[in-house]
JSON list of C-alpha atoms in Angstrom, two decimals:
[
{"chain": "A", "resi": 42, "resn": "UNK", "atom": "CA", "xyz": [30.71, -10.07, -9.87]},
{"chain": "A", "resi": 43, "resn": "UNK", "atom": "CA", "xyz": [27.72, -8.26, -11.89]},
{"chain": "A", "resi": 44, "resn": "UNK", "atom": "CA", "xyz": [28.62, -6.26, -15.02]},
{"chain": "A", "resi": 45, "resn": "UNK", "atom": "CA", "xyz": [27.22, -2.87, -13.96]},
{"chain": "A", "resi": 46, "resn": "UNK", "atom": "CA", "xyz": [29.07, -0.81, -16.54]},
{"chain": "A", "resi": 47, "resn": "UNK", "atom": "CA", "xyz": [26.18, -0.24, -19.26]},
{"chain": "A", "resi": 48, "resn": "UNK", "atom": "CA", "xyz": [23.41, -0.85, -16.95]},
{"chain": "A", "resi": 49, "resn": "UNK", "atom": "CA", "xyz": [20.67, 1.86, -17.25]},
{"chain": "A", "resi": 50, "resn": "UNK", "atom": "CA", "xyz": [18.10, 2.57, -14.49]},
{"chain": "A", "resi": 51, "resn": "UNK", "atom": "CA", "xyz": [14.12, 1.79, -15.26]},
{"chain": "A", "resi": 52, "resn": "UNK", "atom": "CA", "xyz": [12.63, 4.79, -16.95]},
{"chain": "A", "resi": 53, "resn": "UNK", "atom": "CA", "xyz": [9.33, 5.99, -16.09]},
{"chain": "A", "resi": 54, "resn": "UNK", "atom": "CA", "xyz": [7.48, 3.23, -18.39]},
{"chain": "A", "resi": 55, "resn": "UNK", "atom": "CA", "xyz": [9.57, 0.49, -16.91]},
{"chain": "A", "resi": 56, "resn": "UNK", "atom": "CA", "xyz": [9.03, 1.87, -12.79]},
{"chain": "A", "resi": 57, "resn": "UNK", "atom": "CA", "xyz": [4.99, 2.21, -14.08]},
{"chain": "A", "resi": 58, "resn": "UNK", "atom": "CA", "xyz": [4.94, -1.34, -15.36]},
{"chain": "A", "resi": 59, "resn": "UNK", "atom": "CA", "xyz": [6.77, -2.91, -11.95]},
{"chain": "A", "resi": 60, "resn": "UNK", "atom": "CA", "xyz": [4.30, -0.71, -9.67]},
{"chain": "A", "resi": 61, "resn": "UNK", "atom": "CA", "xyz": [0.96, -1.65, -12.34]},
{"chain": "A", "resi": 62, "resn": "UNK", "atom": "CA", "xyz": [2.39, -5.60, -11.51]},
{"chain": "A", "resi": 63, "resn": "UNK", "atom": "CA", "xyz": [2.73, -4.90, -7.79]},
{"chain": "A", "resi": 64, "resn": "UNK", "atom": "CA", "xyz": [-1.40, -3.48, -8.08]},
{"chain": "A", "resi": 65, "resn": "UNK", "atom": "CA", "xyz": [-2.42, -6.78, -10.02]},
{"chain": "A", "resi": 66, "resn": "UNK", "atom": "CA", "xyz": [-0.39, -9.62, -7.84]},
{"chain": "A", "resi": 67, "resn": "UNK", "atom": "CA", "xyz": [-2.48, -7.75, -4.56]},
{"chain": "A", "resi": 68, "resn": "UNK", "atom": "CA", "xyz": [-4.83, -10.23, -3.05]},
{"chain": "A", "resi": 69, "resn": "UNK", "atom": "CA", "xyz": [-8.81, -10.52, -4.36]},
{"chain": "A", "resi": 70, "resn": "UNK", "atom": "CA", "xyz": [-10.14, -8.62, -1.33]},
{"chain": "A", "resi": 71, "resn": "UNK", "atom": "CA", "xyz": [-7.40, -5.68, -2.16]},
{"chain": "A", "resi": 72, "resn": "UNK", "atom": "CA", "xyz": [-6.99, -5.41, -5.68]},
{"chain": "A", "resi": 73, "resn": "UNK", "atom": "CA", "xyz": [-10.43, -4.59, -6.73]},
{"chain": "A", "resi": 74, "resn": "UNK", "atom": "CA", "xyz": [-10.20, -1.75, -4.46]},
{"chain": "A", "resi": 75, "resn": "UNK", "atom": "CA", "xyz": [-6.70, -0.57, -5.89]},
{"chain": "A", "resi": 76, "resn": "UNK", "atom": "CA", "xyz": [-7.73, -0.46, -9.31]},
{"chain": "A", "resi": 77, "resn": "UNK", "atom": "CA", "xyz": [-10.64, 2.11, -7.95]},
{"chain": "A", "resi": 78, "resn": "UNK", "atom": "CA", "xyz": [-7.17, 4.42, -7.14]},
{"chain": "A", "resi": 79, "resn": "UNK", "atom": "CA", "xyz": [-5.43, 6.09, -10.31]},
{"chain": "A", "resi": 80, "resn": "UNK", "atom": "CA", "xyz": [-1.78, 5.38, -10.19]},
{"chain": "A", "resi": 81, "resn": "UNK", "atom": "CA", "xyz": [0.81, 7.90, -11.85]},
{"chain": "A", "resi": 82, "resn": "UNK", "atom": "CA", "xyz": [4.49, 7.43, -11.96]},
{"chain": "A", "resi": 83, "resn": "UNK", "atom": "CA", "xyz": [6.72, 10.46, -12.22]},
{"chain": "A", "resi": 84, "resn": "UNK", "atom": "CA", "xyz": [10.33, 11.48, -11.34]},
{"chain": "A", "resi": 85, "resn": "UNK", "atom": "CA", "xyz": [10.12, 13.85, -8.87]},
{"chain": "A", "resi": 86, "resn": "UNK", "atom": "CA", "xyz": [7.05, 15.39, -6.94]},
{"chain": "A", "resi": 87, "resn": "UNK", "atom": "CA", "xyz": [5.38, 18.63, -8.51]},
{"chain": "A", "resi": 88, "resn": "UNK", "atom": "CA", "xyz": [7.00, 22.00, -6.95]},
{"chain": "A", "resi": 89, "resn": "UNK", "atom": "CA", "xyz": [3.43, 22.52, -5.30]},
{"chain": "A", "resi": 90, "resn": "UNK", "atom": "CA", "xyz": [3.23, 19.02, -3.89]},
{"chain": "A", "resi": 91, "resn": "UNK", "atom": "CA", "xyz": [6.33, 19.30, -1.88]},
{"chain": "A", "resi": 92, "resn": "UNK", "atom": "CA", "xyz": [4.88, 22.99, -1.00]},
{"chain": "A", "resi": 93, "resn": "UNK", "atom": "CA", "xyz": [2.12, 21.52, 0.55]},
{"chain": "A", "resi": 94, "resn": "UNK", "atom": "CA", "xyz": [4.16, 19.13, 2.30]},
{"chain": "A", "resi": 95, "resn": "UNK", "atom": "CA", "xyz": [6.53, 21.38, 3.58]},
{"chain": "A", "resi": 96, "resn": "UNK", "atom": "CA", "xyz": [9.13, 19.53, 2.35]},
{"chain": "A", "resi": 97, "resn": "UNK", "atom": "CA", "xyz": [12.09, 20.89, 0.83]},
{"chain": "A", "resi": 98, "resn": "UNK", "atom": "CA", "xyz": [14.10, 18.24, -1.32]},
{"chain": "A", "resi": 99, "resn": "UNK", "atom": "CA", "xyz": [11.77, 16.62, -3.64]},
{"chain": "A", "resi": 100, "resn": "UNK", "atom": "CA", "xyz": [14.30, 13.57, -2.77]},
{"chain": "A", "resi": 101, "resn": "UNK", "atom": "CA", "xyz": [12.05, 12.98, 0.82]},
{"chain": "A", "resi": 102, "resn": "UNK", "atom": "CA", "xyz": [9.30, 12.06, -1.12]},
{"chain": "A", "resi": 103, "resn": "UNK", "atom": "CA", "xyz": [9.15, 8.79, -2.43]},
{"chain": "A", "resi": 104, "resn": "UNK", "atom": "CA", "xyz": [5.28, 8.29, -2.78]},
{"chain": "A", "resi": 105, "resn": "UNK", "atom": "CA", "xyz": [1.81, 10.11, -1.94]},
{"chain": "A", "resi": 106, "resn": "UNK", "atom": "CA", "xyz": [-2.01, 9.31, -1.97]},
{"chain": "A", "resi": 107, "resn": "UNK", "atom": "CA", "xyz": [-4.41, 11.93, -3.07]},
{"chain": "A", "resi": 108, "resn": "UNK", "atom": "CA", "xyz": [-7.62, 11.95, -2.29]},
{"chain": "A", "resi": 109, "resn": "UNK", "atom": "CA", "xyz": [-9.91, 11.14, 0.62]},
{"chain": "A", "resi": 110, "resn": "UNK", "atom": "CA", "xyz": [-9.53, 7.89, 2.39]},
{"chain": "A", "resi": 111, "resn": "UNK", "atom": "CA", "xyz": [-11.91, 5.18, 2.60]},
{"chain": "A", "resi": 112, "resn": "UNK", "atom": "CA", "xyz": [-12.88, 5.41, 5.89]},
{"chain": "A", "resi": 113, "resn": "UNK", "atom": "CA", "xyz": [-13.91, 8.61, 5.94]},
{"chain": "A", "resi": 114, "resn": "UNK", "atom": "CA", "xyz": [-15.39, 9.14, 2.90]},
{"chain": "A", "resi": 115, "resn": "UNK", "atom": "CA", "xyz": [-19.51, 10.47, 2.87]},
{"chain": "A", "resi": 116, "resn": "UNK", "atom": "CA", "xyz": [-21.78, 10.21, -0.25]},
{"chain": "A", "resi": 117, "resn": "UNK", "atom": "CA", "xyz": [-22.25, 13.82, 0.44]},
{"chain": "A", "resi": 118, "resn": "UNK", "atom": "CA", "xyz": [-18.31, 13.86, -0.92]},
{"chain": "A", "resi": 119, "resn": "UNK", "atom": "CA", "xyz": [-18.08, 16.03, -3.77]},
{"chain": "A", "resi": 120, "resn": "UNK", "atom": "CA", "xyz": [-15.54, 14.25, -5.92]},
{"chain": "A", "resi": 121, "resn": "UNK", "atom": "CA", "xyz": [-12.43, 16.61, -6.77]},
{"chain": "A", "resi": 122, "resn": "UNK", "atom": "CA", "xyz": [-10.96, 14.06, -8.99]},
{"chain": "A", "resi": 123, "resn": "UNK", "atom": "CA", "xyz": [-9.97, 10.73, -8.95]},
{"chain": "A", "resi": 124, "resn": "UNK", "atom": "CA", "xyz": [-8.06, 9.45, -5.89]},
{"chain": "A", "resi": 125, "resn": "UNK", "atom": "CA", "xyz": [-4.33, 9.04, -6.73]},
{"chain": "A", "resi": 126, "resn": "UNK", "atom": "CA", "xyz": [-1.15, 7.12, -6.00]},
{"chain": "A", "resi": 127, "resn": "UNK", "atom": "CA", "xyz": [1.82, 8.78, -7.26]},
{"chain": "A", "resi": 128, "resn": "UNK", "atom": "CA", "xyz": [4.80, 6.95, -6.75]},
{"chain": "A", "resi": 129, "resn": "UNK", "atom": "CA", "xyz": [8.27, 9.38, -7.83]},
{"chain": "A", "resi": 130, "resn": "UNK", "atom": "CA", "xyz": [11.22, 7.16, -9.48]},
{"chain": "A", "resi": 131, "resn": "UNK", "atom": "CA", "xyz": [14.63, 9.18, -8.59]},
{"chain": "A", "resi": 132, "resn": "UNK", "atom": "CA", "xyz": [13.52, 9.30, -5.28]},
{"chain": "A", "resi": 133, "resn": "UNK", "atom": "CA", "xyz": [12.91, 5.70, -5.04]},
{"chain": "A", "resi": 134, "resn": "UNK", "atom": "CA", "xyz": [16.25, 5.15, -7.03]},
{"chain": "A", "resi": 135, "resn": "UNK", "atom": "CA", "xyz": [17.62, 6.97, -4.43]},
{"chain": "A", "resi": 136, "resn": "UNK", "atom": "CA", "xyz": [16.60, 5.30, -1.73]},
{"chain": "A", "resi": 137, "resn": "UNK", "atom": "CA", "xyz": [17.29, 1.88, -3.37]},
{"chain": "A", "resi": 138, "resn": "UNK", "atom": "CA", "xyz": [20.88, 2.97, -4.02]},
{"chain": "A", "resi": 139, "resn": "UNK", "atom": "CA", "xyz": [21.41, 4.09, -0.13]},
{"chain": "A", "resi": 140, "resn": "UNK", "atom": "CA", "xyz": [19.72, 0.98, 1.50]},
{"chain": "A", "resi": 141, "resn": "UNK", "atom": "CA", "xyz": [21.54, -1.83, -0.30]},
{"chain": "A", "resi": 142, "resn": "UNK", "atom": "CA", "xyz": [20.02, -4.19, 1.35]},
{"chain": "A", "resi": 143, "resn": "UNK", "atom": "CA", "xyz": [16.41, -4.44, -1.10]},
{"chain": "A", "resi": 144, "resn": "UNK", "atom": "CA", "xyz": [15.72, -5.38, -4.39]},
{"chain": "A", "resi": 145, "resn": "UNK", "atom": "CA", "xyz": [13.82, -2.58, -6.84]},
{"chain": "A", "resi": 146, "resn": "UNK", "atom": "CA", "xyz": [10.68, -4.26, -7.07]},
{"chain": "A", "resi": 147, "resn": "UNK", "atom": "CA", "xyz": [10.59, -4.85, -3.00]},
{"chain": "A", "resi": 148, "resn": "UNK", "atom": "CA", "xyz": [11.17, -1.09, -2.75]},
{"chain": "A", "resi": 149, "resn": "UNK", "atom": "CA", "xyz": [8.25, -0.23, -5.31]},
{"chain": "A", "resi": 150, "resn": "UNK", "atom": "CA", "xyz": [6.05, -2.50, -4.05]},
{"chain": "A", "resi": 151, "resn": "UNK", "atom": "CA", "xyz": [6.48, -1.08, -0.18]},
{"chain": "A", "resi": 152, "resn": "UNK", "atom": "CA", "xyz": [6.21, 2.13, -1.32]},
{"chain": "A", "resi": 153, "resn": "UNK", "atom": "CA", "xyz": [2.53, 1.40, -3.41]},
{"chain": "A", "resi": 154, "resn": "UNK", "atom": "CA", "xyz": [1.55, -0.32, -0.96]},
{"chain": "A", "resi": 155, "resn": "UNK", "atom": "CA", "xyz": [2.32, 1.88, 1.96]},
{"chain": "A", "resi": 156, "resn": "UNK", "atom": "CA", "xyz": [0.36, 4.56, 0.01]},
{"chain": "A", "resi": 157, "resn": "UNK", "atom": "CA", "xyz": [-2.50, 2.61, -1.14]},
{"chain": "A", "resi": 158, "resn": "UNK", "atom": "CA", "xyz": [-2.96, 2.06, 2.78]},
{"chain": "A", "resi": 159, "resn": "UNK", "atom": "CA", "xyz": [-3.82, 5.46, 3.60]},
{"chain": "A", "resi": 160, "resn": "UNK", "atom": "CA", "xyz": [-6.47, 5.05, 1.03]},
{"chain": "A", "resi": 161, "resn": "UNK", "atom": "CA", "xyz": [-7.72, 2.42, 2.42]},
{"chain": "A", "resi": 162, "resn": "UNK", "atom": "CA", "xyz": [-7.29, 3.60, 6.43]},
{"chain": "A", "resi": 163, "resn": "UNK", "atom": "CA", "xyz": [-4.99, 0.38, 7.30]},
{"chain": "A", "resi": 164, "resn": "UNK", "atom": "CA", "xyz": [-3.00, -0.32, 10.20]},
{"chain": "A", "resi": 165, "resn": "UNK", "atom": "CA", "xyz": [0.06, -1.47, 10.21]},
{"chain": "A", "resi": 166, "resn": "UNK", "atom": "CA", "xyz": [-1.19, -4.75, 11.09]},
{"chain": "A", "resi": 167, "resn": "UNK", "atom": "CA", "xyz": [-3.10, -4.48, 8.08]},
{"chain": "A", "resi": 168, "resn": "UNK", "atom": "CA", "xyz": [-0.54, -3.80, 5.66]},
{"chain": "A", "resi": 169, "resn": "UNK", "atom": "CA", "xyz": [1.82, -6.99, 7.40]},
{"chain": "A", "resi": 170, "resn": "UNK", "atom": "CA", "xyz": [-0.69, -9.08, 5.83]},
{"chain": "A", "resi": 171, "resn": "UNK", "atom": "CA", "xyz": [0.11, -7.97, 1.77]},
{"chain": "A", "resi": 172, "resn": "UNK", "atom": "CA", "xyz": [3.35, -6.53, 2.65]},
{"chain": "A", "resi": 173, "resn": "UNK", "atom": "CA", "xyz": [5.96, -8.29, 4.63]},
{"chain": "A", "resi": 174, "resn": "UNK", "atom": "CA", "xyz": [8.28, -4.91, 5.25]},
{"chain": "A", "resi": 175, "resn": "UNK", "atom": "CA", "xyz": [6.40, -4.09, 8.57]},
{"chain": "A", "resi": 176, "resn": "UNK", "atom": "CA", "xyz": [7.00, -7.55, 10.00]}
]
């Protein structure tokens, strides 16, 4: 039996470093693309994301893409910024916590890649073929 007593959860640096690992491990035709997509780690989505979102707990939200997917971008776009992952730590934690059944990384690395999909307009099929959780 693990020794769970003085264990700390990642921080924000640590949660940044496994999603930034999850981005570079993505295969050649996919990664070149990700990189194009800012990524920002935080604990909890802003007051006026969840706003937006109609959602209420900022524990619903584990990750969001901003910006304007790939497939239905113009070059008559005027860029508003960069497009963005965010990917939100306690709620992850959460969700890790509740589901048992899934290591950390797993759960980051579904969650970045779920969001880098609407940036790229994938279908589920799609995202089976990087990330094994739809299978």
């Amino acid at each position: 039996m693990s020794d769970w007593t003085n264990t700390l959860p990642p921080g924000l640096e640590a949660f940044d470093d496994m999603a930034r690992a999850v981005r570079d491990a993505l295969p050649a035709p996919y990664a070149a693309r990700a990189r194009e997509v800012a990524l920002r780690v935080e604990d909890f989505a802003s007051d006026e994301m969840l706003d937006a979102l109609e959602m209420e707990s900022p524990y619903d939200l584990t990750g969001l893409y901003e910006g304007i997917p790939l497939t239905e971008k113009s070059v008559m776009d005027q860029p508003h910024g960069p497009d963005v992952i965010w990917l939100f730590r306690r709620p992850i934690l959460e969700e890790w916590a509740d589901r048992g059944d899934i290591g950390l990384g797993a759960l980051i690395a579904h969650v970045y890649v779920h969001e880098l999909a609407h940036h790229m307009g994938w279908s589920d099929a799609d995202i089976a073929t990087i990330d094994r959780w739809w299978e």
